[in-house]
Every structure is written in C-alpha cells, then in structure tokens.
C-alpha cells in the first residue's frame, strides 16, 4: 500500500472535497503521507484527509494541515507487561496506584477532588484505595 498512498490519497481528496477536486496536495504533503507509518488502515488515511480538508487554507494541503502524529520514540529497556517479569494484573495495579497517588498529591489528599480528577466516583476511588492499600500515611511520603 505504501507505493499507492499518493494515488489513494488523491482519489480520497477528490471524493471528500466539497468543490470536486480544486484542492490539491503539496509535494511535501504527499511525501509526508508516503513516509508516515500508518498504524491503521485506509480509514485512517481517510480521516487524516478529512481533517486536512477542514483545516487547510488556500488551494494546497500542506504537511501541517495533515497533522500527522510523530513516530513513537524508542524507549530504553523498561519493565513492560509483556516482559514476563510480572503478571498483567500486578502491572495494572501499579499503574492505577501511581495515578491515584498522583491525583491525591495534587489535591492534598482530598479524596473528592482526586476522584473528580480521575473521572471516577468518590465511592469507586475509596474502593480502589482500599484494594490497593493506599492510606493517609502515604500522604507524608
């Protein structure tokens, strides 16, 4: 598909643009599309083009109009849930614990405000704190 991205993008642009093809891609935009590592499928390309049509000014769609996400930076060796060092549930508990403690720290351990930050009910936060053994003693840490 990578070789055909320019052709597919042009066809999608013609189909999606309200003025029937008066808008064109700049050479830089076509190059950016060709180099972009699409994690999705043609629908993702279609969504990118729809957004670019809405954002563009003038007759050309530029790389800036495409708003392509940068490639994920390569991270150094870290423990990951798939590294075999611990089960998924332990990993998720650590992530949840970190998020809860961060929200509590931001609110001075105000549980109602922390629940609001986390987008959960006070009752759900209290349950999770009990399950993860998070206590007021951790406030001092």
mmCIF file of C-alpha atoms in Angstrom:
data_model
loop_
_atom_site.group_PDB
_atom_site.id
_atom_site.type_symbol
_atom_site.label_atom_id
_atom_site.label_comp_id
_atom_site.label_asym_id
_atom_site.label_seq_id
_atom_site.Cartn_x
_atom_site.Cartn_y
_atom_site.Cartn_z
ATOM 1 C CA UNK A 1 0.000 0.000 0.000
ATOM 2 C CA UNK A 2 2.898 2.377 0.690
ATOM 3 C CA UNK A 3 3.605 2.826 -3.042
ATOM 4 C CA UNK A 4 -0.054 3.592 -3.703
ATOM 5 C CA UNK A 5 -0.583 6.128 -0.921
ATOM 6 C CA UNK A 6 -0.253 9.132 -3.248
ATOM 7 C CA UNK A 7 -2.823 7.753 -5.676
ATOM 8 C CA UNK A 8 -5.205 6.653 -2.938
ATOM 9 C CA UNK A 9 -4.842 9.997 -1.149
ATOM 10 C CA UNK A 10 -5.587 11.939 -4.365
ATOM 11 C CA UNK A 11 -8.710 9.850 -5.002
ATOM 12 C CA UNK A 12 -9.903 10.310 -1.430
ATOM 13 C CA UNK A 13 -9.256 14.054 -1.634
ATOM 14 C CA UNK A 14 -11.297 14.348 -4.830
ATOM 15 C CA UNK A 15 -14.138 12.304 -3.336
ATOM 16 C CA UNK A 16 -14.169 14.090 0.035
ATOM 17 C CA UNK A 17 -13.659 17.700 -1.026
ATOM 18 C CA UNK A 18 -16.840 19.709 -1.465
ATOM 19 C CA UNK A 19 -15.529 21.541 -4.531
ATOM 20 C CA UNK A 20 -14.855 18.379 -6.510
ATOM 21 C CA UNK A 21 -11.088 18.403 -6.699
ATOM 22 C CA UNK A 22 -9.983 22.045 -6.660
ATOM 23 C CA UNK A 23 -7.872 21.273 -3.592
ATOM 24 C CA UNK A 24 -4.532 19.549 -4.207
ATOM 25 C CA UNK A 25 -1.756 18.129 -2.053
ATOM 26 C CA UNK A 26 1.538 19.967 -1.924
ATOM 27 C CA UNK A 27 4.557 17.800 -2.830
ATOM 28 C CA UNK A 28 5.610 17.978 0.830
ATOM 29 C CA UNK A 29 2.221 16.691 1.968
ATOM 30 C CA UNK A 30 2.410 13.733 -0.421
ATOM 31 C CA UNK A 31 5.924 12.982 0.781
ATOM 32 C CA UNK A 32 4.779 13.169 4.422
ATOM 33 C CA UNK A 33 1.943 10.741 3.689
ATOM 34 C CA UNK A 34 4.308 8.358 1.892
ATOM 35 C CA UNK A 35 6.721 8.368 4.838
ATOM 36 C CA UNK A 36 4.052 8.120 7.542
ATOM 37 C CA UNK A 37 3.862 4.737 9.251
ATOM 38 C CA UNK A 38 0.123 4.096 9.224
ATOM 39 C CA UNK A 39 -0.777 2.033 12.278
ATOM 40 C CA UNK A 40 -4.321 1.712 10.935
ATOM 41 C CA UNK A 41 -5.781 1.142 7.517
ATOM 42 C CA UNK A 42 -7.262 3.163 4.658
ATOM 43 C CA UNK A 43 -9.906 4.550 7.020
ATOM 44 C CA UNK A 44 -7.139 6.242 8.979
ATOM 45 C CA UNK A 45 -5.861 7.840 5.773
ATOM 46 C CA UNK A 46 -9.406 8.964 5.001
ATOM 47 C CA UNK A 47 -9.744 10.532 8.477
ATOM 48 C CA UNK A 48 -6.431 12.356 8.053
ATOM 49 C CA UNK A 49 -7.556 13.754 4.706
ATOM 50 C CA UNK A 50 -10.975 14.805 6.065
ATOM 51 C CA UNK A 51 -9.248 16.692 8.877
ATOM 52 C CA UNK A 52 -6.803 18.288 6.422
ATOM 53 C CA UNK A 53 -9.683 19.469 4.212
ATOM 54 C CA UNK A 54 -11.294 21.118 7.224
ATOM 55 C CA UNK A 55 -8.053 22.785 8.352
ATOM 56 C CA UNK A 56 -6.443 23.855 5.081
ATOM 57 C CA UNK A 57 -6.358 27.389 3.755
ATOM 58 C CA UNK A 58 -5.835 28.086 0.074
ATOM 59 C CA UNK A 59 -5.678 25.557 -2.744
ATOM 60 C CA UNK A 60 -2.977 23.281 -1.321
ATOM 61 C CA UNK A 61 -2.967 20.887 1.591
ATOM 62 C CA UNK A 62 0.394 21.139 3.337
ATOM 63 C CA UNK A 63 2.118 18.746 5.752
ATOM 64 C CA UNK A 64 0.944 20.974 8.627
ATOM 65 C CA UNK A 65 -2.679 20.525 7.537
ATOM 66 C CA UNK A 66 -2.258 16.748 7.755
ATOM 67 C CA UNK A 67 -1.339 16.887 11.465
ATOM 68 C CA UNK A 68 0.401 13.528 11.293
ATOM 69 C CA UNK A 69 1.410 12.132 14.658
ATOM 70 C CA UNK A 70 5.157 11.799 15.160
ATOM 71 C CA UNK A 71 6.573 8.319 15.365
ATOM 72 C CA UNK A 72 6.698 6.885 18.859
ATOM 73 C CA UNK A 73 10.146 7.431 20.349
ATOM 74 C CA UNK A 74 12.122 4.325 21.036
ATOM 75 C CA UNK A 75 12.218 3.778 24.764
ATOM 76 C CA UNK A 76 15.030 2.189 26.665
ATOM 77 C CA UNK A 77 14.666 -1.144 28.366
ATOM 78 C CA UNK A 78 11.884 -0.988 30.904
ATOM 79 C CA UNK A 79 9.660 -3.458 32.580
ATOM 80 C CA UNK A 80 6.636 -3.920 30.417
ATOM 81 C CA UNK A 81 3.546 -6.000 30.988
ATOM 82 C CA UNK A 82 4.719 -8.416 28.321
ATOM 83 C CA UNK A 83 8.312 -8.825 29.506
ATOM 84 C CA UNK A 84 7.370 -11.861 31.587
ATOM 85 C CA UNK A 85 8.625 -10.297 34.818
ATOM 86 C CA UNK A 86 5.188 -9.887 36.368
ATOM 87 C CA UNK A 87 1.549 -10.652 35.612
ATOM 88 C CA UNK A 88 -0.662 -8.112 33.893
ATOM 89 C CA UNK A 89 -2.790 -7.559 36.983
ATOM 90 C CA UNK A 90 0.255 -6.509 39.017
ATOM 91 C CA UNK A 91 1.297 -4.085 36.299
ATOM 92 C CA UNK A 92 -2.188 -2.577 36.072
ATOM 93 C CA UNK A 93 -2.370 -2.259 39.856
ATOM 94 C CA UNK A 94 0.924 -0.340 39.863
ATOM 95 C CA UNK A 95 -0.286 1.992 37.115
ATOM 96 C CA UNK A 96 -3.582 2.570 38.924
ATOM 97 C CA UNK A 97 -1.814 3.110 42.257
ATOM 98 C CA UNK A 98 0.537 5.665 40.686
ATOM 99 C CA UNK A 99 -2.358 7.568 39.087
ATOM 100 C CA UNK A 100 -4.342 7.620 42.329
ATOM 101 C CA UNK A 101 -1.381 8.769 44.414
ATOM 102 C CA UNK A 102 -0.584 11.483 41.880
ATOM 103 C CA UNK A 103 -4.178 12.773 41.962
ATOM 104 C CA UNK A 104 -4.234 12.632 45.755
ATOM 105 C CA UNK A 105 -0.934 14.503 45.882
ATOM 106 C CA UNK A 106 -2.310 17.237 43.615
ATOM 107 C CA UNK A 107 -5.322 17.683 45.881
ATOM 108 C CA UNK A 108 -3.609 17.466 49.258
ATOM 109 C CA UNK A 109 -5.208 14.043 49.751
ATOM 110 C CA UNK A 110 -8.708 15.431 49.204
ATOM 111 C CA UNK A 111 -10.436 12.268 48.003
ATOM 112 C CA UNK A 112 -13.450 14.013 46.492
ATOM 113 C CA UNK A 113 -11.257 16.288 44.374
ATOM 114 C CA UNK A 114 -8.952 13.401 43.443
ATOM 115 C CA UNK A 115 -11.936 11.330 42.299
ATOM 116 C CA UNK A 116 -13.032 14.223 40.110
ATOM 117 C CA UNK A 117 -9.549 14.493 38.546
ATOM 118 C CA UNK A 118 -9.523 10.758 37.878
ATOM 119 C CA UNK A 119 -13.042 10.789 36.444
ATOM 120 C CA UNK A 120 -14.409 8.272 38.933
ATOM 121 C CA UNK A 121 -16.915 8.492 41.753
ATOM 122 C CA UNK A 122 -15.787 9.050 45.311
ATOM 123 C CA UNK A 123 -17.045 5.574 46.149
ATOM 124 C CA UNK A 124 -15.018 3.993 43.312
ATOM 125 C CA UNK A 125 -11.898 5.839 44.455
ATOM 126 C CA UNK A 126 -12.408 4.713 48.041
ATOM 127 C CA UNK A 127 -12.820 1.097 46.878
ATOM 128 C CA UNK A 128 -9.669 1.263 44.771
ATOM 129 C CA UNK A 129 -7.702 2.848 47.598
ATOM 130 C CA UNK A 130 -8.748 0.013 49.915
ATOM 131 C CA UNK A 131 -7.949 -2.632 47.290
ATOM 132 C CA UNK A 132 -4.508 -1.115 46.662
ATOM 133 C CA UNK A 133 -3.859 -0.451 50.384
ATOM 134 C CA UNK A 134 -3.464 3.298 49.910
ATOM 135 C CA UNK A 135 -3.770 5.049 53.264
ATOM 136 C CA UNK A 136 -3.420 8.550 54.663
ATOM 137 C CA UNK A 137 0.026 7.515 55.920
ATOM 138 C CA UNK A 138 1.237 7.773 52.329
ATOM 139 C CA UNK A 139 0.413 11.489 52.437
ATOM 140 C CA UNK A 140 3.681 12.104 54.279
ATOM 141 C CA UNK A 141 5.745 10.236 51.671
#
